[in-house]
Amino acid sequence: MTGPRIIDGKAVAAEVRAEMAKKVAAIKSKHGQVPGLAVVLVGEDPASKVYVRNKGAQTVEVGMNSIEHKLSAETSQDELLALVDTLNKDPQVNGILVQLPLPKHIDAELVLNTIDPIKDVDGFHPVNVGRLWIGERALVPCTPTGSVILAKSVAPNLSGMDAVVVGRSNIVGKPMAALLLRENCTVTIAHSRTRDIENVVKKADLVVAAVGIPEFVRGDWIKPGAIVIDVGINRIEGPDGKGRLVGDVNFAEASKVAGAITPVPGGVGPMTIACLLKNTVEAFEMQTGLSADA
Ligand SMILES: NC(=O)C1=CN([C@@H]2O[C@H](COP(=O)(O)OP(=O)(O)OC[C@H]3O[C@@H](n4cnc5c(N)ncnc54)[C@H](OP(=O)(O)O)[C@@H]3O)[C@@H](O)[C@H]2O)C=CC1
Ligand SMILES: Nc1nc(=O)c2c([nH]1)NC[C@@H]1CN(c3ccc(C(=O)N[C@@H](CCC(=O)O)C(=O)O)cc3)C=[N+]21
């Protein structure tokens, strides 16, 4: 018996970044311009700090400009809105990402809705959400985009598959469902009120777990041969007392049953950043009318 295919998110993400590096170089030589990504971090959340550092380093690595704004946790909502407004107007800034979660005294929805939709590389603005669902050209959320790329790396044609997305957040579950529908899957969205969730998941040819509960999806919920995409990033304490990262799927169990599965770390996480860079290039092209090809 052969084991399941472990989907190498790091390797696929490196391919996407290499493709972006080529595009950025072509844009630079043809048009003398370089796309720019602004990342705004408010406060000291340690996990967010790591992501922001990784994003900045990889942005520079593909040849783009990285603009980082690190604000104190006491920053007022008005100050943050004023910064977003400045970035909206700055022609050197093609993409704006405001790292979530934001401190409690700031209305995150208001901040996200203030980002110019054409610079909204997270794809969280209602205009981009609407465009995604009706099938217009949109900036699409990075984690779902990366998840679809990983699924297609093992099954290039997802058409007709039964897909179950566990989780219905605006940043992962819902846009994931929209993208899988666009791939012609038959999509079910499961959530905390879903009855008999094991048996709902068990019908799926493709399972996407975005729940936020460590190892929530068990091996015996998985249909033999199914593709499993684990979006979860949970830091838990290991038996040795050290922190370690696990997903929303019990990998040890599920990998015995699945046809293909993403690990955590090294699965969806690296794809999120790669797709952010991809969206920044796309946003640059939409804003300037310039492209790598012409
Ligand atoms: N790899 C990456 O780049 C990223 C990873 N993540 C990770 O993905 C995971 C999900 O993130 P996010 O979508 O923001 O999380 P949210 O907490 O916003 O959403 C979680 C979803 O899971 C559902 N849920 C919670 N408990 C249960 C349950 N017992 N049974 C079934 N469904 C349940 C909730 O249902 P309900 O709506 O009914 O409450 C909700 O829809 C997290 O682990 C997060 O760290 C997130 C973003 C990027
Ligand atoms: N506006 C906004 N947009 C986001 O896209 C966003 C956000 N806020 N807030 C937090 C979540 C989480 N997120 C991750 C990005 C990369 C990894 C990643 O690179 N993970 C690696 C390594 C993780 C590690 O070692 O800590 C891996 O899974 O292999 C994970 C999670 C983006 N998010």
Coordinates of C-alpha atoms and ligand atoms in Angstrom, one line a residue:
M1 CA 0.0 0.0 0.0
T2 CA 1.3 3.5 -0.8
G3 CA 0.7 6.3 1.6
P4 CA -1.1 9.5 0.9
R5 CA 0.4 12.3 -1.1
I6 CA 1.6 15.0 1.2
I7 CA 1.0 18.3 -0.6
D8 CA 4.1 20.4 -0.4
G9 CA 2.8 24.0 0.2
K10 CA 6.3 25.4 0.6
A11 CA 7.4 24.1 -2.8
V12 CA 4.2 25.3 -4.6
A13 CA 4.5 28.7 -2.8
A14 CA 8.1 29.0 -4.0
E15 CA 6.9 28.3 -7.6
V16 CA 4.3 31.1 -7.3
R17 CA 6.9 33.5 -5.9
A18 CA 9.3 32.6 -8.7
E19 CA 6.6 33.4 -11.2
M20 CA 5.9 36.8 -9.5
A21 CA 9.6 37.6 -9.4
K22 CA 9.7 37.1 -13.2
K23 CA 6.7 39.3 -13.7
V24 CA 8.0 42.1 -11.4
A25 CA 11.3 42.0 -13.3
A26 CA 9.5 42.3 -16.6
I27 CA 7.4 45.2 -15.4
K28 CA 10.5 46.9 -14.1
S29 CA 12.4 46.6 -17.4
K30 CA 9.4 47.5 -19.6
H31 CA 7.9 50.3 -17.6
G32 CA 10.5 51.4 -15.0
Q33 CA 8.1 50.8 -12.2
V34 CA 7.9 48.4 -9.3
P35 CA 4.7 47.3 -7.5
G36 CA 4.5 48.2 -3.8
L37 CA 2.7 46.5 -0.8
A38 CA 1.9 48.3 2.4
V39 CA 1.3 46.2 5.5
V40 CA -0.1 47.9 8.6
L41 CA 0.3 46.2 12.0
V42 CA -1.4 47.7 15.1
G43 CA -0.2 46.4 18.4
E44 CA 2.1 43.7 19.5
D45 CA 0.4 40.3 18.8
P46 CA 3.4 38.0 18.5
A47 CA 2.0 35.7 15.8
S48 CA 1.0 38.7 13.7
K49 CA 4.5 40.1 14.1
V50 CA 6.0 36.9 12.6
Y51 CA 3.6 37.0 9.6
V52 CA 4.3 40.7 9.0
R53 CA 8.1 40.0 9.0
N54 CA 7.7 37.1 6.6
K55 CA 5.5 39.1 4.3
G56 CA 7.9 42.0 4.2
A57 CA 10.9 39.7 3.5
Q58 CA 9.2 37.8 0.7
T59 CA 7.9 41.0 -0.9
V60 CA 11.4 42.3 -1.2
E61 CA 12.7 38.9 -2.3
V62 CA 10.4 39.0 -5.4
G63 CA 11.6 42.5 -6.2
M64 CA 8.7 44.6 -5.0
N65 CA 8.6 47.5 -2.6
S66 CA 7.6 46.7 1.0
I67 CA 6.2 49.5 3.1
E68 CA 5.6 48.6 6.8
H69 CA 3.7 50.6 9.3
K70 CA 4.0 49.4 12.8
L71 CA 1.6 51.3 15.1
S72 CA 1.3 51.1 18.8
A73 CA -1.7 49.3 20.4
E74 CA -3.0 52.6 21.6
T75 CA -3.4 54.0 18.1
S76 CA -6.8 55.6 17.7
Q77 CA -9.3 54.5 15.1
D78 CA -9.1 58.0 13.5
E79 CA -5.3 57.8 13.2
L80 CA -5.6 54.4 11.5
L81 CA -8.3 55.6 9.1
A82 CA -6.1 58.6 8.3
L83 CA -3.2 56.3 7.5
V84 CA -5.4 54.1 5.2
D85 CA -6.5 57.3 3.5
T86 CA -2.9 58.4 2.9
L87 CA -2.1 54.9 1.5
N88 CA -5.2 54.9 -0.7
K89 CA -3.9 58.2 -2.3
D90 CA -0.2 57.1 -2.6
P91 CA 0.6 56.0 -6.2
Q92 CA 3.6 54.0 -4.9
V93 CA 1.3 51.8 -2.9
N94 CA -0.6 49.2 -5.0
G95 CA -1.6 46.9 -2.2
I96 CA -2.8 47.6 1.3
L97 CA -3.1 45.0 4.0
V98 CA -4.2 45.8 7.6
Q99 CA -3.3 42.8 9.7
L100 CA -6.1 41.3 11.7
P101 CA -7.1 41.0 14.5
L102 CA -7.2 44.8 15.4
P103 CA -7.3 46.0 19.0
K104 CA -10.8 46.0 20.4
H105 CA -11.3 49.8 20.4
I106 CA -11.0 49.8 16.6
D107 CA -13.9 48.9 14.3
A108 CA -12.2 46.4 12.0
E109 CA -15.1 46.4 9.5
L110 CA -15.0 50.2 9.2
V111 CA -11.2 50.1 8.6
L112 CA -11.5 47.3 5.9
N113 CA -14.3 49.2 4.2
T114 CA -12.1 52.3 4.0
I115 CA -9.4 50.6 1.9
D116 CA -9.8 51.4 -1.8
P117 CA -11.2 48.2 -3.4
I118 CA -8.6 48.3 -6.1
K119 CA -5.8 48.2 -3.5
D120 CA -7.6 45.6 -1.3
V121 CA -5.1 42.8 -1.7
D122 CA -6.8 40.8 1.1
G123 CA -10.0 40.8 -0.9
F124 CA -12.1 41.6 2.2
H125 CA -13.8 44.8 1.0
P126 CA -17.5 44.3 0.2
V127 CA -17.0 45.4 -3.4
N128 CA -14.5 42.6 -3.9
V129 CA -16.7 40.1 -2.1
G130 CA -19.6 40.9 -4.3
R131 CA -17.4 40.8 -7.5
L132 CA -16.1 37.3 -6.5
W133 CA -19.6 35.9 -6.0
I134 CA -21.0 37.3 -9.3
G135 CA -17.9 36.3 -11.2
E136 CA -16.4 39.7 -12.1
R137 CA -12.7 40.3 -12.0
A138 CA -11.9 40.8 -8.3
L139 CA -9.1 40.8 -5.8
V140 CA -9.7 37.4 -4.1
P141 CA -8.8 36.5 -0.5
C142 CA -5.3 34.9 -0.4
T143 CA -5.8 31.9 1.8
P144 CA -8.7 30.4 -0.2
T145 CA -6.9 31.2 -3.5
G146 CA -3.8 29.3 -2.2
S147 CA -6.0 26.5 -1.0
V148 CA -7.5 26.0 -4.5
I149 CA -4.0 26.1 -6.1
L150 CA -2.9 23.3 -3.7
A151 CA -6.0 21.2 -4.4
K152 CA -5.5 21.6 -8.1
S153 CA -1.8 20.6 -7.7
V154 CA -3.1 17.1 -7.1
A155 CA -6.4 17.1 -9.0
P156 CA -6.2 19.7 -11.8
N157 CA -10.0 19.3 -12.6
L158 CA -12.2 19.8 -9.5
S159 CA -15.4 19.9 -11.6
G160 CA -18.2 17.8 -10.2
M161 CA -16.5 17.0 -6.9
D162 CA -18.4 17.1 -3.6
A163 CA -16.6 19.7 -1.6
V164 CA -17.2 20.4 2.1
V165 CA -15.9 23.6 3.7
V166 CA -15.8 23.4 7.5
G167 CA -16.1 27.0 8.7
R168 CA -18.0 30.1 7.4
S169 CA -15.8 33.1 8.3
N170 CA -15.7 36.0 5.9
I171 CA -11.9 35.7 5.5
V172 CA -11.7 31.9 4.8
G173 CA -14.8 29.8 4.7
K174 CA -17.2 31.9 2.6
P175 CA -14.7 33.0 -0.1
M176 CA -13.4 29.3 -0.1
A177 CA -16.9 28.2 -1.0
A178 CA -17.2 30.8 -3.7
L179 CA -14.0 29.7 -5.3
L180 CA -14.9 26.0 -5.2
L181 CA -18.3 26.8 -6.8
R182 CA -16.4 28.6 -9.5
E183 CA -14.4 25.4 -10.0
N184 CA -17.7 23.6 -10.5
C185 CA -17.7 21.7 -7.2
T186 CA -20.9 20.9 -5.4
V187 CA -20.3 22.9 -2.3
T188 CA -21.5 22.3 1.3
I189 CA -20.6 24.8 4.0
A190 CA -20.5 23.2 7.5
H191 CA -20.3 25.3 10.7
S192 CA -21.0 25.1 14.4
R193 CA -24.7 24.5 14.0
T194 CA -24.3 21.7 11.4
R195 CA -25.9 18.5 12.5
D196 CA -24.0 15.2 12.3
I197 CA -20.9 17.0 10.9
E198 CA -18.9 13.8 10.7
N199 CA -21.2 12.3 8.2
V200 CA -21.4 15.6 6.2
V201 CA -17.6 15.6 5.9
K202 CA -17.6 11.9 5.1
K203 CA -19.4 12.5 1.8
A204 CA -16.7 14.9 0.6
D205 CA -14.2 14.3 -2.2
L206 CA -12.5 17.5 -1.1
V207 CA -12.5 18.7 2.5
V208 CA -11.3 22.2 3.5
A209 CA -11.0 22.7 7.3
A210 CA -11.0 26.3 8.6
V211 CA -12.4 26.0 12.1
G212 CA -9.8 27.3 14.5
I213 CA -10.0 24.2 16.7
P214 CA -6.8 22.1 16.9
E215 CA -7.2 18.7 15.2
F216 CA -11.0 19.1 15.0
V217 CA -11.5 16.9 11.9
R218 CA -10.8 13.3 12.7
G219 CA -9.5 10.5 10.5
D220 CA -12.7 8.5 10.5
W221 CA -14.6 11.5 9.1
I222 CA -12.6 11.4 5.9
K223 CA -13.8 9.4 2.8
P224 CA -11.0 7.1 1.7
G225 CA -9.0 8.9 -1.1
A226 CA -10.4 12.3 -0.4
I227 CA -8.3 15.5 -0.8
V228 CA -7.8 17.3 2.6
I229 CA -6.8 21.0 2.7
D230 CA -6.0 22.0 6.3
V231 CA -6.2 25.8 6.7
G232 CA -5.9 25.8 10.5
I233 CA -2.9 27.3 12.3
N234 CA -3.1 26.6 16.0
R235 CA -0.2 26.9 18.4
I236 CA -0.5 24.2 21.1
E237 CA 1.8 23.0 23.8
G238 CA 3.4 19.7 22.9
P239 CA 4.2 16.8 25.3
D240 CA 7.7 18.3 25.8
G241 CA 6.2 21.6 27.0
K242 CA 7.3 23.4 23.9
G243 CA 4.9 25.2 21.6
R244 CA 4.1 23.5 18.2
L245 CA 1.9 24.3 15.3
V246 CA -1.0 22.0 14.4
G247 CA -3.9 22.3 11.9
D248 CA -7.7 21.9 12.2
V249 CA -7.3 18.3 11.0
N250 CA -5.8 15.4 13.0
F251 CA -3.0 14.8 10.5
A252 CA -1.8 11.5 12.0
E253 CA -5.2 10.0 11.6
A254 CA -6.4 11.7 8.4
S255 CA -3.2 11.0 6.5
K256 CA -3.9 7.3 6.8
V257 CA -7.2 7.7 4.9
A258 CA -6.8 10.7 2.6
G259 CA -5.7 10.5 -1.0
A260 CA -3.7 13.8 -0.5
I261 CA -3.4 16.1 2.4
T262 CA -1.7 19.4 3.3
P263 CA 0.6 19.5 6.4
V264 CA 0.7 22.2 9.0
P265 CA 3.1 23.9 8.9
G266 CA 4.2 23.9 5.3
G267 CA 0.8 23.7 3.7
V268 CA -1.7 26.5 3.2
G269 CA 0.3 29.1 5.3
P270 CA 3.1 29.7 2.8
M271 CA 0.6 29.9 0.0
T272 CA -1.3 32.7 1.7
I273 CA 1.8 34.9 1.5
A274 CA 2.6 33.9 -2.1
C275 CA -1.0 34.7 -3.1
L276 CA -0.7 38.1 -1.4
L277 CA 2.3 38.9 -3.7
K278 CA 0.3 37.7 -6.6
N279 CA -2.6 40.0 -5.7
T280 CA -0.2 42.9 -5.4
V281 CA 1.0 42.4 -8.9
E282 CA -2.6 42.0 -10.1
A283 CA -3.6 45.2 -8.2
F284 CA -0.6 47.1 -9.8
E285 CA -1.7 46.0 -13.3
M286 CA -5.3 47.0 -12.7
Q287 CA -4.3 50.4 -11.3
T288 CA -1.7 51.3 -13.9
G289 CA -3.0 49.5 -17.0
L290 CA 0.6 48.3 -17.4
S291 CA 1.5 44.6 -17.4
A292 CA 4.4 42.2 -17.5
D293 CA 3.5 41.1 -21.0
A294 CA 2.8 44.5 -22.7
Ligands
LIG1 N1 -3.2 29.4 6.7 C1 -3.5 30.7 6.7 O1 -3.0 31.5 6.0 C2 -4.6 31.2 7.6 C3 -5.1 30.3 8.6 N2 -6.1 30.7 9.4 C4 -6.6 29.7 10.4 O2 -7.8 29.1 9.9 C5 -8.6 28.7 11.0 C6 -10.0 29.4 10.8 O3 -9.8 30.8 10.8 P1 -11.1 31.8 10.6 O4 -11.9 31.4 9.5 O5 -10.5 33.2 10.7 O6 -11.8 31.4 12.0 P2 -13.2 32.0 12.7 O7 -13.1 31.7 14.1 O8 -13.5 33.3 12.1 O9 -14.2 31.0 12.1 C7 -14.3 29.6 12.5 C8 -15.5 28.9 11.8 O10 -15.5 27.6 12.3 C9 -16.8 27.3 12.7 N3 -16.8 26.4 13.9 C10 -16.4 26.7 15.2 N4 -16.5 25.7 16.0 C11 -17.1 24.7 15.2 C12 -17.5 23.4 15.5 N5 -17.4 22.8 16.7 N6 -18.0 22.6 14.5 C13 -18.1 23.2 13.3 N7 -17.7 24.4 12.9 C14 -17.2 25.1 13.9 C15 -17.4 28.6 13.1 O11 -18.8 28.4 13.0 P3 -19.9 29.5 13.3 O12 -19.9 30.5 12.2 O13 -21.2 28.8 13.4 O14 -19.5 30.1 14.6 C16 -16.8 29.6 12.1 O15 -17.6 29.6 10.9 C17 -7.9 29.2 12.2 O16 -7.1 28.0 12.7 C18 -6.9 30.2 11.7 O17 -5.7 30.3 12.5 C19 -6.8 31.8 9.2 C20 -6.4 32.7 8.2 C21 -5.3 32.4 7.3
LIG2 N1 -5.4 41.1 7.0 C1 -5.0 39.9 7.2 N2 -4.7 39.1 6.2 C2 -4.3 37.8 6.4 O1 -4.1 37.0 5.5 C3 -4.0 37.4 7.8 C4 -4.3 38.3 8.8 N3 -4.8 39.5 8.5 N4 -4.1 37.9 10.1 C5 -3.6 36.6 10.5 C6 -3.9 35.5 9.4 C7 -3.0 34.3 9.5 N5 -2.2 34.4 8.3 C8 -1.1 33.5 8.0 C9 -0.2 33.8 7.0 C10 0.9 33.0 6.8 C11 1.1 31.9 7.6 C12 2.4 31.1 7.4 O2 3.2 31.4 6.6 N6 2.5 29.9 8.0 C13 3.6 29.0 7.9 C14 4.6 29.2 9.1 C15 3.9 29.5 10.4 C16 4.9 29.6 11.6 O3 5.9 29.0 11.7 O4 4.5 30.4 12.5 C17 3.2 27.6 7.7 O5 2.0 27.3 8.0 O6 4.0 26.8 7.3 C18 0.2 31.6 8.5 C19 -0.9 32.4 8.7 C20 -2.6 35.4 7.5 N7 -3.6 36.1 8.1

